[in-house]
PDB file of C-alpha atoms in Angstrom:
ATOM      1  CA  MET A   1     -22.294 -75.091  -0.962  1.00  0.00           C
ATOM      2  CA  LYS A   2     -21.432 -72.028  -3.010  1.00  0.00           C
ATOM      3  CA  PHE A   3     -21.987 -68.425  -1.923  1.00  0.00           C
ATOM      4  CA  SER A   4     -21.599 -65.058  -3.629  1.00  0.00           C
ATOM      5  CA  VAL A   5     -21.056 -61.947  -1.524  1.00  0.00           C
ATOM      6  CA  TYR A   6     -22.046 -58.606  -3.073  1.00  0.00           C
ATOM      7  CA  GLY A   7     -22.483 -55.032  -1.862  1.00  0.00           C
ATOM      8  CA  LYS A   8     -21.667 -51.405  -2.506  1.00  0.00           C
ATOM      9  CA  GLY A   9     -18.013 -50.635  -3.198  1.00  0.00           C
ATOM     10  CA  GLY A  10     -16.088 -49.880  -0.009  1.00  0.00           C
ATOM     11  CA  ILE A  11     -18.787 -51.297   2.238  1.00  0.00           C
ATOM     12  CA  GLY A  12     -16.498 -53.995   3.657  1.00  0.00           C
ATOM     13  CA  LYS A  13     -17.377 -57.029   1.530  1.00  0.00           C
ATOM     14  CA  SER A  14     -13.886 -58.475   1.432  1.00  0.00           C
ATOM     15  CA  THR A  15     -13.318 -58.014   5.170  1.00  0.00           C
ATOM     16  CA  THR A  16     -16.708 -59.606   5.825  1.00  0.00           C
ATOM     17  CA  SER A  17     -16.060 -62.431   3.340  1.00  0.00           C
ATOM     18  CA  CYS A  18     -12.667 -63.293   4.845  1.00  0.00           C
ATOM     19  CA  ASN A  19     -14.064 -63.436   8.365  1.00  0.00           C
ATOM     20  CA  ILE A  20     -17.039 -65.552   7.278  1.00  0.00           C
ATOM     21  CA  SER A  21     -14.627 -67.911   5.494  1.00  0.00           C
ATOM     22  CA  VAL A  22     -12.594 -68.318   8.689  1.00  0.00           C
ATOM     23  CA  ALA A  23     -15.796 -68.799  10.721  1.00  0.00           C
ATOM     24  CA  LEU A  24     -16.866 -71.596   8.338  1.00  0.00           C
ATOM     25  CA  ALA A  25     -13.412 -73.156   8.653  1.00  0.00           C
ATOM     26  CA  LYS A  26     -13.755 -72.950  12.456  1.00  0.00           C
ATOM     27  CA  ARG A  27     -16.926 -75.014  12.042  1.00  0.00           C
ATOM     28  CA  GLY A  28     -14.878 -77.754  10.399  1.00  0.00           C
ATOM     29  CA  LYS A  29     -15.504 -76.925   6.740  1.00  0.00           C
ATOM     30  CA  LYS A  30     -12.915 -76.897   3.982  1.00  0.00           C
ATOM     31  CA  VAL A  31     -13.274 -73.450   2.423  1.00  0.00           C
ATOM     32  CA  LEU A  32     -12.134 -71.850  -0.829  1.00  0.00           C
ATOM     33  CA  GLN A  33     -12.547 -68.075  -1.223  1.00  0.00           C
ATOM     34  CA  ILE A  34     -12.428 -66.702  -4.765  1.00  0.00           C
ATOM     35  CA  GLY A  35     -11.844 -62.966  -5.187  1.00  0.00           C
ATOM     36  CA  CYS A  36     -13.572 -61.573  -8.280  1.00  0.00           C
ATOM     37  CA  ASP A  37     -12.150 -58.071  -8.507  1.00  0.00           C
ATOM     38  CA  PRO A  38      -9.462 -56.606 -10.804  1.00  0.00           C
ATOM     39  CA  LYS A  39      -7.625 -55.105  -7.812  1.00  0.00           C
ATOM     40  CA  HIS A  40      -7.251 -58.694  -6.477  1.00  0.00           C
ATOM     41  CA  ASP A  41      -7.245 -57.824  -2.770  1.00  0.00           C
ATOM     42  CA  SER A  42     -10.217 -59.915  -1.637  1.00  0.00           C
ATOM     43  CA  THR A  43      -8.049 -62.444   0.204  1.00  0.00           C
ATOM     44  CA  PHE A  44      -5.510 -59.936   1.558  1.00  0.00           C
ATOM     45  CA  THR A  45      -6.560 -60.315   5.205  1.00  0.00           C
ATOM     46  CA  LEU A  46      -6.312 -64.119   4.883  1.00  0.00           C
ATOM     47  CA  THR A  47      -2.875 -64.300   3.254  1.00  0.00           C
ATOM     48  CA  GLY A  48      -1.286 -60.989   4.251  1.00  0.00           C
ATOM     49  CA  PHE A  49      -0.202 -60.235   0.670  1.00  0.00           C
ATOM     50  CA  LEU A  50      -1.630 -59.814  -2.839  1.00  0.00           C
ATOM     51  CA  ILE A  51      -1.503 -63.286  -4.343  1.00  0.00           C
ATOM     52  CA  PRO A  52      -0.993 -63.775  -8.111  1.00  0.00           C
ATOM     53  CA  THR A  53      -4.212 -63.862 -10.108  1.00  0.00           C
ATOM     54  CA  ILE A  54      -5.545 -66.683 -12.224  1.00  0.00           C
ATOM     55  CA  ILE A  55      -5.794 -64.509 -15.323  1.00  0.00           C
ATOM     56  CA  ASP A  56      -2.128 -63.458 -14.963  1.00  0.00           C
ATOM     57  CA  THR A  57      -1.067 -67.078 -14.474  1.00  0.00           C
ATOM     58  CA  LEU A  58      -3.044 -68.155 -17.545  1.00  0.00           C
ATOM     59  CA  GLN A  59      -1.380 -65.437 -19.621  1.00  0.00           C
ATOM     60  CA  GLU A  60       2.065 -66.535 -18.437  1.00  0.00           C
ATOM     61  CA  LYS A  61       1.259 -70.103 -19.531  1.00  0.00           C
ATOM     62  CA  ASP A  62      -0.199 -68.867 -22.854  1.00  0.00           C
ATOM     63  CA  PHE A  63      -3.586 -70.226 -21.711  1.00  0.00           C
ATOM     64  CA  HIS A  64      -2.320 -73.813 -21.679  1.00  0.00           C
ATOM     65  CA  TYR A  65      -4.442 -75.148 -18.840  1.00  0.00           C
ATOM     66  CA  GLU A  66      -2.503 -78.414 -18.741  1.00  0.00           C
ATOM     67  CA  ASP A  67       0.632 -76.517 -17.632  1.00  0.00           C
ATOM     68  CA  ILE A  68      -0.991 -75.113 -14.502  1.00  0.00           C
ATOM     69  CA  TRP A  69      -0.932 -76.885 -11.139  1.00  0.00           C
ATOM     70  CA  PRO A  70      -3.172 -76.154  -8.145  1.00  0.00           C
ATOM     71  CA  GLU A  71      -0.259 -74.634  -6.189  1.00  0.00           C
ATOM     72  CA  ASP A  72       0.214 -72.096  -9.018  1.00  0.00           C
ATOM     73  CA  VAL A  73      -3.123 -70.433  -8.287  1.00  0.00           C
ATOM     74  CA  ILE A  74      -4.409 -71.676  -4.892  1.00  0.00           C
ATOM     75  CA  TYR A  75      -2.787 -70.238  -1.748  1.00  0.00           C
ATOM     76  CA  LYS A  76      -3.362 -71.245   1.840  1.00  0.00           C
ATOM     77  CA  GLY A  77      -4.498 -68.456   4.141  1.00  0.00           C
ATOM     78  CA  TYR A  78      -5.228 -68.033   7.825  1.00  0.00           C
ATOM     79  CA  GLY A  79      -7.298 -70.760   9.458  1.00  0.00           C
ATOM     80  CA  GLY A  80      -6.668 -73.149   6.591  1.00  0.00           C
ATOM     81  CA  VAL A  81      -8.862 -71.169   4.176  1.00  0.00           C
ATOM     82  CA  HIS A  82      -7.654 -71.612   0.598  1.00  0.00           C
ATOM     83  CA  CYS A  83      -7.542 -68.494  -1.552  1.00  0.00           C
ATOM     84  CA  VAL A  84      -7.829 -67.687  -5.261  1.00  0.00           C
ATOM     85  CA  GLU A  85      -7.836 -64.313  -6.998  1.00  0.00           C
ATOM     86  CA  ALA A  86      -9.497 -64.248 -10.405  1.00  0.00           C
ATOM     87  CA  GLY A  87      -8.060 -60.866 -11.341  1.00  0.00           C
ATOM     88  CA  GLY A  88      -9.645 -58.845 -14.095  1.00  0.00           C
ATOM     89  CA  PRO A  89      -9.355 -57.490 -17.607  1.00  0.00           C
ATOM     90  CA  PRO A  90      -7.231 -54.421 -18.405  1.00  0.00           C
ATOM     91  CA  ALA A  91      -8.860 -51.133 -17.448  1.00  0.00           C
ATOM     92  CA  GLY A  92     -11.401 -50.058 -20.041  1.00  0.00           C
ATOM     93  CA  ALA A  93     -11.212 -53.332 -21.937  1.00  0.00           C
ATOM     94  CA  GLY A  94     -12.536 -56.854 -21.662  1.00  0.00           C
ATOM     95  CA  CYS A  95     -15.253 -58.304 -19.454  1.00  0.00           C
ATOM     96  CA  GLY A  96     -15.174 -59.348 -15.832  1.00  0.00           C
ATOM     97  CA  GLY A  97     -17.588 -62.172 -16.583  1.00  0.00           C
ATOM     98  CA  TYR A  98     -15.063 -63.681 -18.982  1.00  0.00           C
ATOM     99  CA  VAL A  99     -12.435 -63.666 -16.235  1.00  0.00           C
ATOM    100  CA  VAL A 100     -14.826 -65.327 -13.761  1.00  0.00           C
ATOM    101  CA  GLY A 101     -15.700 -67.922 -16.396  1.00  0.00           C
ATOM    102  CA  GLU A 102     -12.028 -68.688 -17.062  1.00  0.00           C
ATOM    103  CA  THR A 103     -11.426 -68.986 -13.311  1.00  0.00           C
ATOM    104  CA  VAL A 104     -14.242 -71.480 -12.847  1.00  0.00           C
ATOM    105  CA  LYS A 105     -13.128 -73.401 -15.938  1.00  0.00           C
ATOM    106  CA  LEU A 106      -9.548 -73.710 -14.632  1.00  0.00           C
ATOM    107  CA  LEU A 107     -10.629 -74.706 -11.118  1.00  0.00           C
ATOM    108  CA  LYS A 108     -12.848 -77.416 -12.593  1.00  0.00           C
ATOM    109  CA  GLU A 109      -9.913 -78.629 -14.699  1.00  0.00           C
ATOM    110  CA  LEU A 110      -7.929 -78.892 -11.451  1.00  0.00           C
ATOM    111  CA  ASN A 111     -10.870 -80.685  -9.763  1.00  0.00           C
ATOM    112  CA  ALA A 112     -10.801 -77.931  -7.145  1.00  0.00           C
ATOM    113  CA  PHE A 113     -14.580 -77.525  -7.055  1.00  0.00           C
ATOM    114  CA  ASP A 114     -14.914 -81.101  -5.785  1.00  0.00           C
ATOM    115  CA  GLU A 115     -12.417 -80.728  -2.949  1.00  0.00           C
ATOM    116  CA  TYR A 116     -14.158 -78.065  -0.860  1.00  0.00           C
ATOM    117  CA  ASP A 117     -17.222 -78.017   1.363  1.00  0.00           C
ATOM    118  CA  ILE A 118     -17.718 -74.283   0.818  1.00  0.00           C
ATOM    119  CA  ILE A 119     -16.806 -72.027  -2.111  1.00  0.00           C
ATOM    120  CA  LEU A 120     -17.271 -68.311  -1.507  1.00  0.00           C
ATOM    121  CA  PHE A 121     -17.147 -65.750  -4.339  1.00  0.00           C
ATOM    122  CA  ASP A 122     -16.297 -62.208  -3.196  1.00  0.00           C
ATOM    123  CA  VAL A 123     -17.459 -60.017  -6.068  1.00  0.00           C
ATOM    124  CA  LEU A 124     -16.552 -56.489  -7.187  1.00  0.00           C
ATOM    125  CA  GLY A 125     -18.614 -53.684  -5.682  1.00  0.00           C
ATOM    126  CA  ASP A 126     -22.132 -52.888  -6.758  1.00  0.00           C
ATOM    127  CA  VAL A 127     -21.456 -53.492 -10.470  1.00  0.00           C
ATOM    128  CA  VAL A 128     -24.130 -56.004 -11.379  1.00  0.00           C
ATOM    129  CA  CYS A 129     -23.772 -56.105 -15.151  1.00  0.00           C
ATOM    130  CA  GLY A 130     -23.984 -59.542 -16.775  1.00  0.00           C
ATOM    131  CA  GLY A 131     -20.230 -59.947 -16.403  1.00  0.00           C
ATOM    132  CA  PHE A 132     -19.847 -59.410 -12.686  1.00  0.00           C
ATOM    133  CA  ALA A 133     -23.187 -61.102 -11.991  1.00  0.00           C
ATOM    134  CA  ALA A 134     -21.629 -64.291 -13.444  1.00  0.00           C
ATOM    135  CA  PRO A 135     -20.720 -65.786 -10.010  1.00  0.00           C
ATOM    136  CA  LEU A 136     -24.451 -65.974  -9.293  1.00  0.00           C
ATOM    137  CA  ASN A 137     -24.630 -68.615 -12.034  1.00  0.00           C
ATOM    138  CA  TYR A 138     -22.515 -70.931  -9.872  1.00  0.00           C
ATOM    139  CA  SER A 139     -23.985 -70.056  -6.458  1.00  0.00           C
ATOM    140  CA  ASP A 140     -26.594 -71.599  -4.194  1.00  0.00           C
ATOM    141  CA  TYR A 141     -26.933 -68.425  -2.129  1.00  0.00           C
ATOM    142  CA  CYS A 142     -26.175 -64.728  -2.373  1.00  0.00           C
ATOM    143  CA  MET A 143     -25.376 -62.560   0.647  1.00  0.00           C
ATOM    144  CA  ILE A 144     -25.514 -58.762   0.439  1.00  0.00           C
ATOM    145  CA  VAL A 145     -23.336 -56.543   2.627  1.00  0.00           C
ATOM    146  CA  THR A 146     -24.787 -53.114   3.371  1.00  0.00           C
ATOM    147  CA  ASP A 147     -24.881 -50.403   5.990  1.00  0.00           C
ATOM    148  CA  ASN A 148     -27.681 -48.191   7.242  1.00  0.00           C
ATOM    149  CA  GLY A 149     -27.197 -45.629   4.463  1.00  0.00           C
ATOM    150  CA  PHE A 150     -29.014 -44.603   1.303  1.00  0.00           C
ATOM    151  CA  ASP A 151     -26.341 -45.556  -1.267  1.00  0.00           C
ATOM    152  CA  ALA A 152     -25.602 -48.993   0.161  1.00  0.00           C
ATOM    153  CA  LEU A 153     -29.276 -49.960   0.294  1.00  0.00           C
ATOM    154  CA  PHE A 154     -29.838 -48.621  -3.217  1.00  0.00           C
ATOM    155  CA  ALA A 155     -26.992 -50.900  -4.364  1.00  0.00           C
ATOM    156  CA  ALA A 156     -28.452 -53.774  -2.330  1.00  0.00           C
ATOM    157  CA  ASN A 157     -31.727 -53.377  -4.186  1.00  0.00           C
ATOM    158  CA  ARG A 158     -29.947 -53.600  -7.555  1.00  0.00           C
ATOM    159  CA  ILE A 159     -28.188 -56.764  -6.412  1.00  0.00           C
ATOM    160  CA  ALA A 160     -31.507 -58.185  -5.243  1.00  0.00           C
ATOM    161  CA  ALA A 161     -32.823 -57.553  -8.759  1.00  0.00           C
ATOM    162  CA  SER A 162     -29.894 -59.578 -10.148  1.00  0.00           C
ATOM    163  CA  VAL A 163     -30.711 -62.450  -7.797  1.00  0.00           C
ATOM    164  CA  ARG A 164     -34.337 -62.379  -8.919  1.00  0.00           C
ATOM    165  CA  GLU A 165     -33.275 -62.444 -12.570  1.00  0.00           C
ATOM    166  CA  LYS A 166     -30.753 -65.290 -12.119  1.00  0.00           C
ATOM    167  CA  ALA A 167     -33.223 -67.312 -10.028  1.00  0.00           C
ATOM    168  CA  ARG A 168     -35.382 -67.696 -13.146  1.00  0.00           C
ATOM    169  CA  THR A 169     -32.869 -70.173 -14.574  1.00  0.00           C
ATOM    170  CA  HIS A 170     -30.704 -71.200 -11.588  1.00  0.00           C
ATOM    171  CA  PRO A 171     -31.445 -72.702  -8.141  1.00  0.00           C
ATOM    172  CA  LEU A 172     -30.312 -69.460  -6.490  1.00  0.00           C
ATOM    173  CA  ARG A 173     -31.675 -67.825  -3.336  1.00  0.00           C
ATOM    174  CA  LEU A 174     -30.850 -64.693  -1.364  1.00  0.00           C
ATOM    175  CA  ALA A 175     -29.673 -65.821   2.082  1.00  0.00           C
ATOM    176  CA  GLY A 176     -30.053 -62.301   3.438  1.00  0.00           C
ATOM    177  CA  LEU A 177     -28.486 -58.948   4.304  1.00  0.00           C
ATOM    178  CA  ILE A 178     -25.440 -58.380   6.474  1.00  0.00           C
ATOM    179  CA  GLY A 179     -25.211 -54.932   8.047  1.00  0.00           C
ATOM    180  CA  ASN A 180     -21.566 -53.940   8.459  1.00  0.00           C
ATOM    181  CA  ARG A 181     -20.175 -51.296  10.832  1.00  0.00           C
ATOM    182  CA  THR A 182     -23.412 -49.448  11.413  1.00  0.00           C
ATOM    183  CA  SER A 183     -24.581 -47.756  14.608  1.00  0.00           C
ATOM    184  CA  LYS A 184     -28.286 -48.014  13.655  1.00  0.00           C
ATOM    185  CA  ARG A 185     -30.492 -50.265  11.543  1.00  0.00           C
ATOM    186  CA  ASP A 186     -33.632 -48.138  11.199  1.00  0.00           C
ATOM    187  CA  LEU A 187     -33.165 -47.538   7.457  1.00  0.00           C
ATOM    188  CA  ILE A 188     -32.363 -51.216   6.894  1.00  0.00           C
ATOM    189  CA  ASP A 189     -35.633 -52.090   8.653  1.00  0.00           C
ATOM    190  CA  LYS A 190     -37.470 -49.542   6.520  1.00  0.00           C
ATOM    191  CA  TYR A 191     -36.061 -51.171   3.368  1.00  0.00           C
ATOM    192  CA  ILE A 192     -36.931 -54.754   4.306  1.00  0.00           C
ATOM    193  CA  GLU A 193     -40.493 -53.643   5.055  1.00  0.00           C
ATOM    194  CA  ALA A 194     -40.746 -52.756   1.365  1.00  0.00           C
ATOM    195  CA  VAL A 195     -38.570 -55.620   0.084  1.00  0.00           C
ATOM    196  CA  PRO A 196     -38.915 -58.538   2.533  1.00  0.00           C
ATOM    197  CA  MET A 197     -35.703 -60.487   3.048  1.00  0.00           C
ATOM    198  CA  PRO A 198     -33.808 -61.969   6.015  1.00  0.00           C
ATOM    199  CA  VAL A 199     -31.197 -60.003   7.943  1.00  0.00           C
ATOM    200  CA  LEU A 200     -28.412 -62.411   8.885  1.00  0.00           C
ATOM    201  CA  GLU A 201     -26.532 -60.042  11.170  1.00  0.00           C
ATOM    202  CA  VAL A 202     -25.905 -56.343  11.857  1.00  0.00           C
ATOM    203  CA  LEU A 203     -22.397 -55.587  13.101  1.00  0.00           C
ATOM    204  CA  PRO A 204     -22.103 -52.394  15.159  1.00  0.00           C
ATOM    205  CA  LEU A 205     -19.637 -49.599  14.452  1.00  0.00           C
ATOM    206  CA  ILE A 206     -16.491 -51.436  15.566  1.00  0.00           C
ATOM    207  CA  GLU A 207     -13.276 -49.657  14.620  1.00  0.00           C
ATOM    208  CA  ASP A 208     -11.241 -52.882  14.810  1.00  0.00           C
ATOM    209  CA  ILE A 209     -13.088 -54.185  11.755  1.00  0.00           C
ATOM    210  CA  ARG A 210     -11.654 -51.338   9.687  1.00  0.00           C
ATOM    211  CA  VAL A 211      -8.242 -51.674  11.335  1.00  0.00           C
ATOM    212  CA  SER A 212      -8.105 -55.383  10.495  1.00  0.00           C
ATOM    213  CA  ARG A 213      -8.116 -54.524   6.802  1.00  0.00           C
ATOM    214  CA  VAL A 214      -5.142 -52.192   7.236  1.00  0.00           C
ATOM    215  CA  LYS A 215      -3.260 -54.808   9.260  1.00  0.00           C
ATOM    216  CA  GLY A 216      -3.959 -57.546   6.721  1.00  0.00           C
ATOM    217  CA  LYS A 217      -5.439 -59.825   9.376  1.00  0.00           C
ATOM    218  CA  THR A 218      -8.850 -61.293  10.060  1.00  0.00           C
ATOM    219  CA  LEU A 219     -10.593 -60.508  13.344  1.00  0.00           C
ATOM    220  CA  PHE A 220      -9.982 -64.123  14.356  1.00  0.00           C
ATOM    221  CA  GLU A 221      -6.225 -63.708  13.951  1.00  0.00           C
ATOM    222  CA  MET A 222      -6.268 -60.387  15.812  1.00  0.00           C
ATOM    223  CA  ALA A 223      -8.270 -62.017  18.624  1.00  0.00           C
ATOM    224  CA  GLU A 224      -5.446 -64.485  19.232  1.00  0.00           C
ATOM    225  CA  SER A 225      -3.346 -61.699  20.731  1.00  0.00           C
ATOM    226  CA  ASP A 226      -6.304 -59.596  21.923  1.00  0.00           C
ATOM    227  CA  PRO A 227      -9.051 -61.826  23.426  1.00  0.00           C
ATOM    228  CA  SER A 228     -11.278 -58.774  23.923  1.00  0.00           C
ATOM    229  CA  LEU A 229     -12.079 -59.086  20.191  1.00  0.00           C
ATOM    230  CA  ASN A 230     -13.662 -62.531  20.571  1.00  0.00           C
ATOM    231  CA  TYR A 231     -17.094 -60.938  20.782  1.00  0.00           C
ATOM    232  CA  VAL A 232     -16.603 -59.543  17.230  1.00  0.00           C
ATOM    233  CA  CYS A 233     -15.748 -63.026  15.952  1.00  0.00           C
ATOM    234  CA  ASP A 234     -19.054 -64.264  17.383  1.00  0.00           C
ATOM    235  CA  TYR A 235     -20.934 -62.129  14.835  1.00  0.00           C
ATOM    236  CA  TYR A 236     -19.233 -63.970  11.967  1.00  0.00           C
ATOM    237  CA  LEU A 237     -19.692 -67.361  13.636  1.00  0.00           C
ATOM    238  CA  ASN A 238     -23.404 -66.584  13.893  1.00  0.00           C
ATOM    239  CA  ILE A 239     -23.562 -65.877  10.153  1.00  0.00           C
ATOM    240  CA  ALA A 240     -21.676 -69.125   9.445  1.00  0.00           C
ATOM    241  CA  ASP A 241     -24.075 -71.129  11.601  1.00  0.00           C
ATOM    242  CA  GLN A 242     -27.089 -69.657   9.807  1.00  0.00           C
ATOM    243  CA  VAL A 243     -25.850 -70.468   6.303  1.00  0.00           C
ATOM    244  CA  LEU A 244     -24.686 -73.946   7.319  1.00  0.00           C
ATOM    245  CA  ALA A 245     -28.251 -74.607   8.485  1.00  0.00           C
ATOM    246  CA  LEU A 246     -29.286 -74.418   4.796  1.00  0.00           C
ATOM    247  CA  PRO A 247     -31.701 -71.496   5.073  1.00  0.00           C
ATOM    248  CA  GLU A 248     -34.689 -71.411   2.773  1.00  0.00           C
ATOM    249  CA  GLY A 249     -33.663 -67.978   1.520  1.00  0.00           C
ATOM    250  CA  VAL A 250     -35.841 -65.833  -0.714  1.00  0.00           C
ATOM    251  CA  VAL A 251     -36.216 -64.754  -4.307  1.00  0.00           C
ATOM    252  CA  PRO A 252     -36.579 -61.019  -3.625  1.00  0.00           C
ATOM    253  CA  ASN A 253     -39.098 -58.766  -5.323  1.00  0.00           C
ATOM    254  CA  ASP A 254     -36.862 -55.715  -5.638  1.00  0.00           C
ATOM    255  CA  ALA A 255     -38.361 -52.234  -5.509  1.00  0.00           C
ATOM    256  CA  GLN A 256     -38.454 -50.041  -8.592  1.00  0.00           C
ATOM    257  CA  ASP A 257     -35.716 -47.386  -8.553  1.00  0.00           C
ATOM    258  CA  ARG A 258     -38.127 -44.445  -8.294  1.00  0.00           C
ATOM    259  CA  ASP A 259     -40.139 -46.117  -5.514  1.00  0.00           C
ATOM    260  CA  LEU A 260     -37.007 -46.951  -3.566  1.00  0.00           C
ATOM    261  CA  PHE A 261     -35.622 -43.440  -4.018  1.00  0.00           C
ATOM    262  CA  SER A 262     -38.865 -41.998  -2.644  1.00  0.00           C
ATOM    263  CA  LEU A 263     -38.916 -44.468   0.256  1.00  0.00           C
ATOM    264  CA  LEU A 264     -35.341 -43.852   1.379  1.00  0.00           C
ATOM    265  CA  SER A 265     -35.262 -40.107   0.748  1.00  0.00           C
ATOM    266  CA  ASP A 266     -38.571 -39.669   2.612  1.00  0.00           C
ATOM    267  CA  PHE A 267     -36.976 -41.377   5.603  1.00  0.00           C
ATOM    268  CA  TYR A 268     -34.237 -38.720   5.639  1.00  0.00           C
ATOM    269  CA  LEU A 269     -36.545 -35.791   4.938  1.00  0.00           C
ATOM    270  CA  ASN A 270     -39.253 -36.866   7.403  1.00  0.00           C
ATOM    271  CA  PRO A 271     -37.494 -38.867  10.115  1.00  0.00           C
ATOM    272  CA  PRO A 272     -39.690 -40.664  12.657  1.00  0.00           C
ATOM    273  CA  GLU A 273     -40.326 -38.566  15.743  1.00  0.00           C
ATOM    274  CA  ALA A 274     -38.496 -39.538  18.896  1.00  0.00           C
ATOM    275  CA  PRO A 275     -40.859 -40.666  21.673  1.00  0.00           C
ATOM    276  CA  LYS A 276     -41.868 -37.759  23.910  1.00  0.00           C
ATOM    277  CA  ILE A 277     -40.742 -37.834  27.539  1.00  0.00           C
ATOM    278  CA  GLU A 278     -43.305 -36.665  30.067  1.00  0.00           C
ATOM    279  CA  LYS A 279     -42.231 -33.848  32.400  1.00  0.00           C
ATOM    280  CA  GLU A 280     -42.421 -36.082  35.477  1.00  0.00           C
ATOM    281  CA  GLU A 281     -40.133 -38.673  33.807  1.00  0.00           C
ATOM    282  CA  LEU A 282     -37.785 -35.896  32.749  1.00  0.00           C
ATOM    283  CA  ASP A 283     -37.581 -34.597  36.355  1.00  0.00           C
ATOM    284  CA  LEU A 284     -36.749 -38.090  37.597  1.00  0.00           C
ATOM    285  CA  MET A 285     -34.082 -38.473  34.934  1.00  0.00           C
ATOM    286  CA  MET A 286     -32.542 -35.165  35.977  1.00  0.00           C
ATOM    287  CA  VAL A 287     -32.502 -36.293  39.602  1.00  0.00           C
TER     288      VAL A 287
END
C-alpha cells in the first residue's frame, strides 16, 4: 500500500507521518517513509538527524544509478521504519515533480518498492502544482492533515481538488482528514458538511506533539521513558488500524474557492449561538 500525506505548511504533516509510520510498524508492517520536501526534514523525528537526500547522492554519482546502493540512500529509523529523503531542486529553479520522479525511478532500480508493505510519501506543504502532486500518481490513498482553522481547511480543499483530478486516471482515493493539535473540530465539521469525506482522527491540543519535533523523537520513543504519553500513541495506532483495513475512501467533490471562502468566513462572522442556560439551571450550577 502507498500513501501520500499532504496539508498546509507547518500544520504538522511530518510529525504526523513519522508517528503513523511507527504505528504501522508496530502493527507488523515493513514501512518506508519518503520525504518529498527540499528542506529534507520529513524523517528527522525517526532518525534524529537530517539524512542525505537522493538528489544529492545522484549528483555525487553523476546520475549513474548503477553506482548507488540501497544503504547510500535508505536509512533505518526508530521502530525499524526505513527512511528516504528525496530532497529538492535549487531555490527558484527546477521542479519538485522531477525530483520525486527521480526518487521513484532510483528506488525501483534498487527494487525497494517491492520490499515494503507500506510506502508513505510525506509531501511539501500545501503546494499542489503538478510537480508536488506527483506522489499522488504512485499512491493508493491520500491523507490530509489539517486543524480547525480557515487557512488549513482552505489548503485541504485544494488538495482534495488534486485528488479528484488524479483519480480520473489513477486508482487513487482520499482516505480522510486528520485533525492535528486542535482544541475544537466545529469548523472541520462545517467543512465536511459541504465536502463529504471521512475524518480519520482529531488529535487534541497536546503540547508534547510539538515538543517531539524539537527533540527529534516520535511520540512512541518519548513514551518509552514517559508512559503517560501512551494515550497519544493510541491516536496514531487508530489511524494505522483504519488504513490497514483498506477503507473505501472517497473521490472528493471539492468546493469552489469563492463558495468555500464564504462558508468558512461566515462561520467566523456569524458563529453558532451557545445553548442558553435557564435561570434555574444557572442557580443550581452556582450552588
